[in-house]
PDB file of C-alpha atoms in Angstrom:
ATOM      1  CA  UNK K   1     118.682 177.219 129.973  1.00  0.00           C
ATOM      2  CA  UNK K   2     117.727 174.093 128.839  1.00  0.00           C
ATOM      3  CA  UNK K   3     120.740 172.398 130.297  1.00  0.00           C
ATOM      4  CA  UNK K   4     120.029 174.045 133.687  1.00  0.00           C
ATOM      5  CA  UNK K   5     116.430 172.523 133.153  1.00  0.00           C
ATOM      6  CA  UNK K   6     117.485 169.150 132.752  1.00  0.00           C
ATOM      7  CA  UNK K   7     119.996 169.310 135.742  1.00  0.00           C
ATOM      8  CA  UNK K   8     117.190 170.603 138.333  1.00  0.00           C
ATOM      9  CA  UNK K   9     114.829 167.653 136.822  1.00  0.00           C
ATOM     10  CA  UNK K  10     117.932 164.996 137.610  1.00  0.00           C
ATOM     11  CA  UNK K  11     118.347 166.555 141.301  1.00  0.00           C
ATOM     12  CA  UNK K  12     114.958 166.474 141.831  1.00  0.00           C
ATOM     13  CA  UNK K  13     114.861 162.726 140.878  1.00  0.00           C
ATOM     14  CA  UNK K  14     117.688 162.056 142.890  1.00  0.00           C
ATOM     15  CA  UNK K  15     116.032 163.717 145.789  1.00  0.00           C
ATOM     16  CA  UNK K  16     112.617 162.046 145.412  1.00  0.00           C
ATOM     17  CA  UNK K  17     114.673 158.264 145.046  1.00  0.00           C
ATOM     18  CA  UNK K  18     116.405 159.195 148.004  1.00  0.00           C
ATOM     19  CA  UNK K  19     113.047 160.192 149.541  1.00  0.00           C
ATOM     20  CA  UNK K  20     111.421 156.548 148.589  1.00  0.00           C
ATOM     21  CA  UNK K  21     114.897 155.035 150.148  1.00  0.00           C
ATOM     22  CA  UNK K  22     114.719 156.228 153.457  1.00  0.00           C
ATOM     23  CA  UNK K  23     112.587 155.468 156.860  1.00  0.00           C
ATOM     24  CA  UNK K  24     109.969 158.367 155.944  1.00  0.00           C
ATOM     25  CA  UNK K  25     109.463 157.938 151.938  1.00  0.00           C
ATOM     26  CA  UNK K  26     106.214 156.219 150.017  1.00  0.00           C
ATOM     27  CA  UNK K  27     107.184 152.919 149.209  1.00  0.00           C
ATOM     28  CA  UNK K  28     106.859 151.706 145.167  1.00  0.00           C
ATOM     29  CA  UNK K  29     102.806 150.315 145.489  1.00  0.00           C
ATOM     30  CA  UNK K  30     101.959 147.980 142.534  1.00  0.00           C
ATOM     31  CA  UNK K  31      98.634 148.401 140.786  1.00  0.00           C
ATOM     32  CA  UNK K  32      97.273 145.076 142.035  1.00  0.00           C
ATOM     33  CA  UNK K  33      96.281 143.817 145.952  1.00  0.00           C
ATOM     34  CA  UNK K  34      97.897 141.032 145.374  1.00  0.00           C
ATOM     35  CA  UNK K  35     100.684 142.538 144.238  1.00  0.00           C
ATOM     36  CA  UNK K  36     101.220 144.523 147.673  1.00  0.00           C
ATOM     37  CA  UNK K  37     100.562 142.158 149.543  1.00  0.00           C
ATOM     38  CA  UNK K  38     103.451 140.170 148.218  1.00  0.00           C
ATOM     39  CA  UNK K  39     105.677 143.237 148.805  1.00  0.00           C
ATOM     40  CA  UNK K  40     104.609 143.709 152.491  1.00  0.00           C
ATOM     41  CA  UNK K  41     105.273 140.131 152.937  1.00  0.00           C
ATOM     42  CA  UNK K  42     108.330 140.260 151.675  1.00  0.00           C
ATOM     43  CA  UNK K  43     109.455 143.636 153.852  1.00  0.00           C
ATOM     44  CA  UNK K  44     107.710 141.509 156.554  1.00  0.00           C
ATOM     45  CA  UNK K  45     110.325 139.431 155.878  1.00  0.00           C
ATOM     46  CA  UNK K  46     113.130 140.981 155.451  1.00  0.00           C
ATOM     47  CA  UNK K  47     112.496 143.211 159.114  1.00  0.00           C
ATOM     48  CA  UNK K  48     111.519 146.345 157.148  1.00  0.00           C
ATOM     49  CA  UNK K  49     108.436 147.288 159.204  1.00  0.00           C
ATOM     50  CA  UNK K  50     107.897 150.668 158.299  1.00  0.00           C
ATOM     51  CA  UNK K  51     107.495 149.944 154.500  1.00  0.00           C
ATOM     52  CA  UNK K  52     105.650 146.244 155.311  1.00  0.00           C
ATOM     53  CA  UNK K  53     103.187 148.274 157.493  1.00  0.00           C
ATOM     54  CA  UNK K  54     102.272 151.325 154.744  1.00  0.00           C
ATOM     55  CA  UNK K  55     102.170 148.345 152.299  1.00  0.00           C
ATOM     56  CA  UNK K  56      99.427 146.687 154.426  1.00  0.00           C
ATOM     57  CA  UNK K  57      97.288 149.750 155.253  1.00  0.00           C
ATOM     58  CA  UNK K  58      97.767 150.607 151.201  1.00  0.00           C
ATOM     59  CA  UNK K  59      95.566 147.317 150.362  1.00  0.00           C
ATOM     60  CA  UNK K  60      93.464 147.962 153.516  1.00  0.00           C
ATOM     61  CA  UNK K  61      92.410 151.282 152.299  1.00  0.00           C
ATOM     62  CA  UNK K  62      92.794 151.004 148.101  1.00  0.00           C
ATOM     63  CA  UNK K  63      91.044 147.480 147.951  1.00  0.00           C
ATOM     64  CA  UNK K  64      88.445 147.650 151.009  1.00  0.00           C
ATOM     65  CA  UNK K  65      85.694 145.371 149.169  1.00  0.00           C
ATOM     66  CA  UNK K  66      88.413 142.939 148.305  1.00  0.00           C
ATOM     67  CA  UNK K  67      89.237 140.096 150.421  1.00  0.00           C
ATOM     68  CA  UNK K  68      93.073 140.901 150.203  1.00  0.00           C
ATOM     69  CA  UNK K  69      91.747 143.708 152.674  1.00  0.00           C
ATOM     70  CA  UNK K  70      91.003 141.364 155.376  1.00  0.00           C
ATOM     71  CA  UNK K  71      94.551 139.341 154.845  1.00  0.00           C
ATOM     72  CA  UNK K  72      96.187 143.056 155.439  1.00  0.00           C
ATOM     73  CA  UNK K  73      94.218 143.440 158.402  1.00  0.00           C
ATOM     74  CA  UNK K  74      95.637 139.840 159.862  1.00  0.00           C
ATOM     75  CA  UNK K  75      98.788 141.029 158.365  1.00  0.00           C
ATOM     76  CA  UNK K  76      99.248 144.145 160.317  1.00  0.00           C
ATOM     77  CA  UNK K  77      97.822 142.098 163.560  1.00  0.00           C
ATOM     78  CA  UNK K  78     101.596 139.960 163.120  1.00  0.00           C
ATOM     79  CA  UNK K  79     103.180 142.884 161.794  1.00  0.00           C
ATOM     80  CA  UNK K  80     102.539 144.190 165.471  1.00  0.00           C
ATOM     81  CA  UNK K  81     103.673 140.613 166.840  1.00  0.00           C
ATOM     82  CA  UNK K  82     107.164 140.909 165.123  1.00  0.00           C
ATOM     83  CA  UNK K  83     107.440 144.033 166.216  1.00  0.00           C
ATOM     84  CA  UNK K  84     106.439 142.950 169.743  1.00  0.00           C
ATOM     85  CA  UNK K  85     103.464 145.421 170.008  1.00  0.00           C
ATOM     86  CA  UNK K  86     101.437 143.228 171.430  1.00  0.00           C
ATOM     87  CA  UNK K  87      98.699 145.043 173.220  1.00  0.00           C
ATOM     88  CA  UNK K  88      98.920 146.524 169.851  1.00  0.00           C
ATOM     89  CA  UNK K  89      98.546 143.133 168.116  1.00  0.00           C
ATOM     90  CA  UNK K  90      95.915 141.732 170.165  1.00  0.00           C
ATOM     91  CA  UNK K  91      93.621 145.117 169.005  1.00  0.00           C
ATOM     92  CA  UNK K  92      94.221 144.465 165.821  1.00  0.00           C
ATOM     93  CA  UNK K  93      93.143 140.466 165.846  1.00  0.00           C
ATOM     94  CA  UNK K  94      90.080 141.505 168.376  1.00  0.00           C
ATOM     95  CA  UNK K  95      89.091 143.991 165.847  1.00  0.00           C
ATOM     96  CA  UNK K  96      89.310 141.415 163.072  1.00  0.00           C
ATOM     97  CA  UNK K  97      86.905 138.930 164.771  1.00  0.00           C
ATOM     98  CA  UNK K  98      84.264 141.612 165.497  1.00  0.00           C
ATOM     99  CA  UNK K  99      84.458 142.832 162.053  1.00  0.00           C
ATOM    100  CA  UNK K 100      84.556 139.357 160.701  1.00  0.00           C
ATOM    101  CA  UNK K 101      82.985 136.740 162.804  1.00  0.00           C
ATOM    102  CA  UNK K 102      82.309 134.056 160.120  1.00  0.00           C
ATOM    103  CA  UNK K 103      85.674 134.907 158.203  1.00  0.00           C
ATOM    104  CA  UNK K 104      87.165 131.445 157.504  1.00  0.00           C
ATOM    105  CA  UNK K 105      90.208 132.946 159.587  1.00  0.00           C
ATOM    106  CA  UNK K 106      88.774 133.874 162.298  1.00  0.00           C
ATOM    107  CA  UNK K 107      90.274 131.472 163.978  1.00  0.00           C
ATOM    108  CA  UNK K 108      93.958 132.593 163.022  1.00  0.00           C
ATOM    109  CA  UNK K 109      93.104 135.718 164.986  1.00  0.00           C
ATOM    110  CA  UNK K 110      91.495 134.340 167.738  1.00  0.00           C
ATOM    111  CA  UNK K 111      94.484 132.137 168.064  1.00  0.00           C
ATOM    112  CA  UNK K 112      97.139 134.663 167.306  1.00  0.00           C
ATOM    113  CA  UNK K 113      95.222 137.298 170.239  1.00  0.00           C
ATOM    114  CA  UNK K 114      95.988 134.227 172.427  1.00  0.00           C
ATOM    115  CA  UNK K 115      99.679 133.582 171.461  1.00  0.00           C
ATOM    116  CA  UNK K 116     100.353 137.420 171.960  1.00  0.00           C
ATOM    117  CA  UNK K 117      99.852 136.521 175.923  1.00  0.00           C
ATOM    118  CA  UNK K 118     102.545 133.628 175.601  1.00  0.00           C
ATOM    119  CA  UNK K 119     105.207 136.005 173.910  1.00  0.00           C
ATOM    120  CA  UNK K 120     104.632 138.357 177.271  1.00  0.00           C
ATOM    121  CA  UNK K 121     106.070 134.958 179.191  1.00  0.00           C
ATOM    122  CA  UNK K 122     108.560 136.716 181.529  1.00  0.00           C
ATOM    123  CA  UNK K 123     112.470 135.479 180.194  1.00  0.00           C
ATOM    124  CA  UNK K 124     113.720 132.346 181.529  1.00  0.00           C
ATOM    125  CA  UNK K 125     117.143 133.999 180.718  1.00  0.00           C
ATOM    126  CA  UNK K 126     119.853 131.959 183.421  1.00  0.00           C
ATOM    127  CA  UNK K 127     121.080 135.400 184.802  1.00  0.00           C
ATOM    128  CA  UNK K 128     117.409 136.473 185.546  1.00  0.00           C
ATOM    129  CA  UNK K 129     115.338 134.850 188.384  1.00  0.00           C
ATOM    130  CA  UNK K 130     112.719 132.157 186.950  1.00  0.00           C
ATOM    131  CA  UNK K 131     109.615 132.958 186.036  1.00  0.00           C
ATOM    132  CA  UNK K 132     107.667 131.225 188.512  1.00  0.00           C
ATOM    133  CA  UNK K 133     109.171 133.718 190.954  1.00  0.00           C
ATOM    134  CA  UNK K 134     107.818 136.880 188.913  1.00  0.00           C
ATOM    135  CA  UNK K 135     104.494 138.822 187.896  1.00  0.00           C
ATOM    136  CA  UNK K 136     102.423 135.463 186.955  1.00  0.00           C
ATOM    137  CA  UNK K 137      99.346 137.871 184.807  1.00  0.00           C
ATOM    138  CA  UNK K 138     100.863 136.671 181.321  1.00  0.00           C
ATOM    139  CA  UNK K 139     100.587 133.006 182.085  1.00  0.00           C
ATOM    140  CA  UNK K 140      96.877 133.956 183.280  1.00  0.00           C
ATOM    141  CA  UNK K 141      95.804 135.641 180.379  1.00  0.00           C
ATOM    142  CA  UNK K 142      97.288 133.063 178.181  1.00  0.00           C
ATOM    143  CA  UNK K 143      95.585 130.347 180.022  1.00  0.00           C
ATOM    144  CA  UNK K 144      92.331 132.088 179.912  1.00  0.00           C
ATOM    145  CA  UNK K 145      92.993 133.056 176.375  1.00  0.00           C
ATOM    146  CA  UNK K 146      93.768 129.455 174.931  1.00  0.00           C
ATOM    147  CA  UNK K 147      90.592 127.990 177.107  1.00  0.00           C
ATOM    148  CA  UNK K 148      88.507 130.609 175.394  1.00  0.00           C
ATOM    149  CA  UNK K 149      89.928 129.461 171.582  1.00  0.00           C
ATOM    150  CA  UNK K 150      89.952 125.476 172.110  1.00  0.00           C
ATOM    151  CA  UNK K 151      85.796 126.559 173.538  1.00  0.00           C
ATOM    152  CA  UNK K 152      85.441 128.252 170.626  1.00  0.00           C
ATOM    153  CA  UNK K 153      87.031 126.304 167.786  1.00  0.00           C
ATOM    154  CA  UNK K 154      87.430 123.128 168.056  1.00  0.00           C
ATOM    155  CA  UNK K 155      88.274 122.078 164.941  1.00  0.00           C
ATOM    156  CA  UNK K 156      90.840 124.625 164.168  1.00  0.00           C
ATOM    157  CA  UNK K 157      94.301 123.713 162.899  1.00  0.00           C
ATOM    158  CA  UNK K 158      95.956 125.690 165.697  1.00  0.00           C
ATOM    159  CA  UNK K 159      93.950 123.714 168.485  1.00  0.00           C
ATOM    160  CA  UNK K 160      97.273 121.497 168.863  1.00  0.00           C
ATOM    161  CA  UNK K 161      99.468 124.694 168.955  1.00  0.00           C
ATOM    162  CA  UNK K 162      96.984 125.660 171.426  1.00  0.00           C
ATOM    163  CA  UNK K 163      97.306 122.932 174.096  1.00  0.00           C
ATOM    164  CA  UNK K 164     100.851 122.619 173.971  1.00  0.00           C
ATOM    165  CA  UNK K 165     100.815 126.615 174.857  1.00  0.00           C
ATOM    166  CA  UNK K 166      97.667 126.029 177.804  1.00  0.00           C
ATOM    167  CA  UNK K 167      99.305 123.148 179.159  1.00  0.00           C
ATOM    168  CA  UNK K 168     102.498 124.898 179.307  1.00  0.00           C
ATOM    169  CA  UNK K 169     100.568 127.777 180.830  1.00  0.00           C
ATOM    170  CA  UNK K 170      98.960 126.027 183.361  1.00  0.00           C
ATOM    171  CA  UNK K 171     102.216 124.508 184.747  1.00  0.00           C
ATOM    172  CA  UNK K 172     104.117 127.638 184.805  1.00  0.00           C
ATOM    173  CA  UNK K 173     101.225 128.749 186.837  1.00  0.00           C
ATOM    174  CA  UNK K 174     101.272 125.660 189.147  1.00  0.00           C
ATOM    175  CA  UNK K 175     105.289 125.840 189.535  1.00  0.00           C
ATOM    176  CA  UNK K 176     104.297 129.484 190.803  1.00  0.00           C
ATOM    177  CA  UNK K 177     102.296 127.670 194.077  1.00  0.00           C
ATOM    178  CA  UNK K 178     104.467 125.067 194.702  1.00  0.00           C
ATOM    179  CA  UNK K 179     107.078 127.444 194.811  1.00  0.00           C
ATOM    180  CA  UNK K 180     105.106 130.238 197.105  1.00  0.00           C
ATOM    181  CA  UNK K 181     104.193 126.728 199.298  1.00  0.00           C
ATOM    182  CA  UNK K 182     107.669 126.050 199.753  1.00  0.00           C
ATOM    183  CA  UNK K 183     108.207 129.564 201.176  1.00  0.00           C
ATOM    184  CA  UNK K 184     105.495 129.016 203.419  1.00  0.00           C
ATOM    185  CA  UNK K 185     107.090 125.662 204.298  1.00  0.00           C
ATOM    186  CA  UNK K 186     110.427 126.911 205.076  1.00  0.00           C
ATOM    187  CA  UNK K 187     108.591 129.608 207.774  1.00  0.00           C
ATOM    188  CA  UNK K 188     106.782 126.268 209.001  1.00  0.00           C
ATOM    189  CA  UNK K 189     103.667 127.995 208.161  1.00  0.00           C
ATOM    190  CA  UNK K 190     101.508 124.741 207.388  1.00  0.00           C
ATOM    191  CA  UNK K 191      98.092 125.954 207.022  1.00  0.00           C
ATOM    192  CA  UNK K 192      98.917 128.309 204.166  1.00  0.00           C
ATOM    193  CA  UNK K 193     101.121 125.343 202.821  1.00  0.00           C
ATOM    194  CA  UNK K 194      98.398 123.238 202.512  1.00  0.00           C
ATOM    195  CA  UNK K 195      95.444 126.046 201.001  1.00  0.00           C
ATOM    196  CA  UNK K 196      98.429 126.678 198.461  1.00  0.00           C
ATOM    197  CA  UNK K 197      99.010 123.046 197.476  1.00  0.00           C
ATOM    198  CA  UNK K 198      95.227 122.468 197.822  1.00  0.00           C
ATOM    199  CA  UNK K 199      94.859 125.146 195.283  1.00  0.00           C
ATOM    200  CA  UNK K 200      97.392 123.817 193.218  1.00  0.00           C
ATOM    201  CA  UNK K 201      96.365 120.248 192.764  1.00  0.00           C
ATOM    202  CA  UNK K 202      92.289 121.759 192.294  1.00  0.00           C
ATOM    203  CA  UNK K 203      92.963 124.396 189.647  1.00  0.00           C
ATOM    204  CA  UNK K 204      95.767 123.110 187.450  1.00  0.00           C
ATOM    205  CA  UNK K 205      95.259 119.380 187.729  1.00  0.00           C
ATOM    206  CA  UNK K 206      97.597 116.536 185.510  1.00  0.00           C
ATOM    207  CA  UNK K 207     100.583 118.356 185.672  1.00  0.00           C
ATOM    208  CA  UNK K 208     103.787 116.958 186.140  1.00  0.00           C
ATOM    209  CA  UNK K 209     104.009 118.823 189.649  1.00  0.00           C
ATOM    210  CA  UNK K 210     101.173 116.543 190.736  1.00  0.00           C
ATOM    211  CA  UNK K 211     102.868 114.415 192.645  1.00  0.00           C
ATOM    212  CA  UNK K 212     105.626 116.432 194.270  1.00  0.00           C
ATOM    213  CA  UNK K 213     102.562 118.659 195.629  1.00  0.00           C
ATOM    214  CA  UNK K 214     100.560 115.313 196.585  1.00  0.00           C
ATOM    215  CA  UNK K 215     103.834 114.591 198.919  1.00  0.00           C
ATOM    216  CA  UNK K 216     103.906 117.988 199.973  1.00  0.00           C
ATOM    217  CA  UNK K 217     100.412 118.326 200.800  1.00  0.00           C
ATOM    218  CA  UNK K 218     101.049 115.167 203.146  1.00  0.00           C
ATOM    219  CA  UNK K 219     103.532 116.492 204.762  1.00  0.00           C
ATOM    220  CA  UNK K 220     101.524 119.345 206.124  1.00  0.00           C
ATOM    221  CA  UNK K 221      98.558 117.803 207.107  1.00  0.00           C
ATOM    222  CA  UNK K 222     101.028 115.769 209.070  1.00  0.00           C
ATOM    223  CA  UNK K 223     102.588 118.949 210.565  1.00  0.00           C
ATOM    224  CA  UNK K 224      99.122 120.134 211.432  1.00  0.00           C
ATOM    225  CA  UNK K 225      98.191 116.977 212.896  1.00  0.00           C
ATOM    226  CA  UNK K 226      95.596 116.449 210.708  1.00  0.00           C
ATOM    227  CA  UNK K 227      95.399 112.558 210.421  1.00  0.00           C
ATOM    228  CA  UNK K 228      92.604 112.285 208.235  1.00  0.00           C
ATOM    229  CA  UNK K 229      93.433 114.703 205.721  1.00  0.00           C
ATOM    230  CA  UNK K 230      96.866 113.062 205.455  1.00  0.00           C
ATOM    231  CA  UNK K 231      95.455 109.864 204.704  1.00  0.00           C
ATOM    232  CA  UNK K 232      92.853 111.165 202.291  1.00  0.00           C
ATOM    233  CA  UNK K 233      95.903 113.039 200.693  1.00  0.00           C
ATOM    234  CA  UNK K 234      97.784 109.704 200.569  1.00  0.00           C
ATOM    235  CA  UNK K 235      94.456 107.690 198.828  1.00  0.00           C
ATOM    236  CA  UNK K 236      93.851 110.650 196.549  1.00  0.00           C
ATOM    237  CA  UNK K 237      97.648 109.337 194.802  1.00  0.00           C
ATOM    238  CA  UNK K 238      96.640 106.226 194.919  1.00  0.00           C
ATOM    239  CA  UNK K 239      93.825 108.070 192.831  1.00  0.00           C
ATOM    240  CA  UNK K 240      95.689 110.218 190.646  1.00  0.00           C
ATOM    241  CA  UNK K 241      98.430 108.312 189.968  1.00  0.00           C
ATOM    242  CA  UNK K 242      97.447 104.796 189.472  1.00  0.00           C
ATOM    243  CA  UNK K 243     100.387 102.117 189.026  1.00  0.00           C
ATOM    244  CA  UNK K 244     103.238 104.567 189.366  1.00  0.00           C
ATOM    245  CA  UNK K 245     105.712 104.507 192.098  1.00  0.00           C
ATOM    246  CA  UNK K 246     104.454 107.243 193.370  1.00  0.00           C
ATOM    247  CA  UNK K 247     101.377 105.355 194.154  1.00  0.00           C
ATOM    248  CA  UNK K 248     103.352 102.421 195.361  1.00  0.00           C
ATOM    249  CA  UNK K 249     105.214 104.831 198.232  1.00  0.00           C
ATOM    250  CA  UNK K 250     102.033 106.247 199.167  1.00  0.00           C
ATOM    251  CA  UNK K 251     100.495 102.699 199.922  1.00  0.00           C
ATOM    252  CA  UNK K 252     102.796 101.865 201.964  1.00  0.00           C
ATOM    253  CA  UNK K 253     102.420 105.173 203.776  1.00  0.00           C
ATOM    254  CA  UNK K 254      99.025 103.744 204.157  1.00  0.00           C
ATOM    255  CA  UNK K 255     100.510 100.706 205.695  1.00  0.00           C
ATOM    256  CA  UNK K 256      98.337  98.170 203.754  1.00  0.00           C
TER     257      UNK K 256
END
């Protein structure tokens, strides 16, 4: 009997080990935040999201009046980001800054609720068309998104992160219009060439498109025999683009 009892106790070990082991089991929580947190981390890490996300909630729920709380809640924000959840993700990070609007990383969320826009980029992949020829929402939000954050902390480490992902933005979104202007070109459709380019070179200004759409702009006003607005186009390089050789061409378009 005994042996029998001590044979049902080893199966049932086994059973609750393999239980731990796989996708649906409790994973091994220490005693301390800290501790977890570590251990999500590290399934973070290692891809394991199912057991890096019930590590996370564990220290969200266990430890709520600790602050290793509010580094799960950021932690299941990128948890979401890895996973690319990103609606998901961006919840998560919005939550955190309503909950926590003088947390000394608010910032981290605000930033990381903006970067989840930039990972929705459509692929540049070479077998795919380019982006500037598909659904152009993601580089809005993001734009909009990394405005709002450089507004709203200034002084934030990520505020160089930040510009290099608006600026980026901001020509993806102006490669869009010179490319929809070009397809107005090639129908010779010159007024909607120009209110393109016009649009262009007003709401995404100091790119390095600025001068091919300067040219271009030009070029229809010249179609459209619109003299003045040709020339105005011409001095507004001169403008823009002071001691360049783009500025050079255009003055002697101006013939002086």
């Amino acid at each position: 009997m005994r042996s029998a009892v001590l044979v049902l106790s080893a199966l049932m070990l086994s059973a609750c080990a393999a239980l731990s082991a796989g996708p649906a089991g409790e994973p091994d929580y220490a005693t301390q935040a800290a501790e977890n947190l570590a251990l999500g981390e590290a399934a973070l890490e290692d891809k394991d999201y199912l057991k890096a996300e019930k590590y996370f909630d564990h220290v969200r729920t266990k430890f709520p009046y600790l602050e290793a709380a509010r580094e799960a809640e950021l932690k299941l924000g990128d948890l979401d980001m890895a996973r690319e959840m990103f609606p998901e993700a961006r919840e998560k990070f919005d939550s955190f800054m309503r909950l926590h609007p003088t947390h000394p990383k608010v910032d981290y969320a605000a930033y990381r609720a903006a970067f989840s826009y930039v990972q929705e980029f459509p692929s540049e992949f070479f077998a795919l068309p380019p982006s500037y020829e598909k659904e152009q929402k993601p580089m809005y939000d993001a734009l909009r998104a990394m405005n709002v954050f450089l507004r709203e902390y200034p002084d934030s480490q990520y505020v160089k992160d930040a510009k290099v992902h608006r600026d980026d933005a901001r020509e993806r979104l102006a490669r869009h219009e010179l490319y929809v202007a070009s397809f107005y070109a090639r129908r010779e459709r010159w007024k909607a060439v120009a209110q393109r380019l016009e649009g262009l070179l007003k709401d995404y200004p100091g790119t390095p498109l600025e001068e091919e759409a300067l040219f271009d702009l030009h070029n229809a006003y010249v179609k459209l025999n619109d003299t003045e607005r040709a020339q105005n186009t011409l001095k507004e390089i001169l403008k823009r683009l002071p001691g360049t050789p783009a500025a050079q061409r255009a003055q002697k378009m101006l013939g002086s």
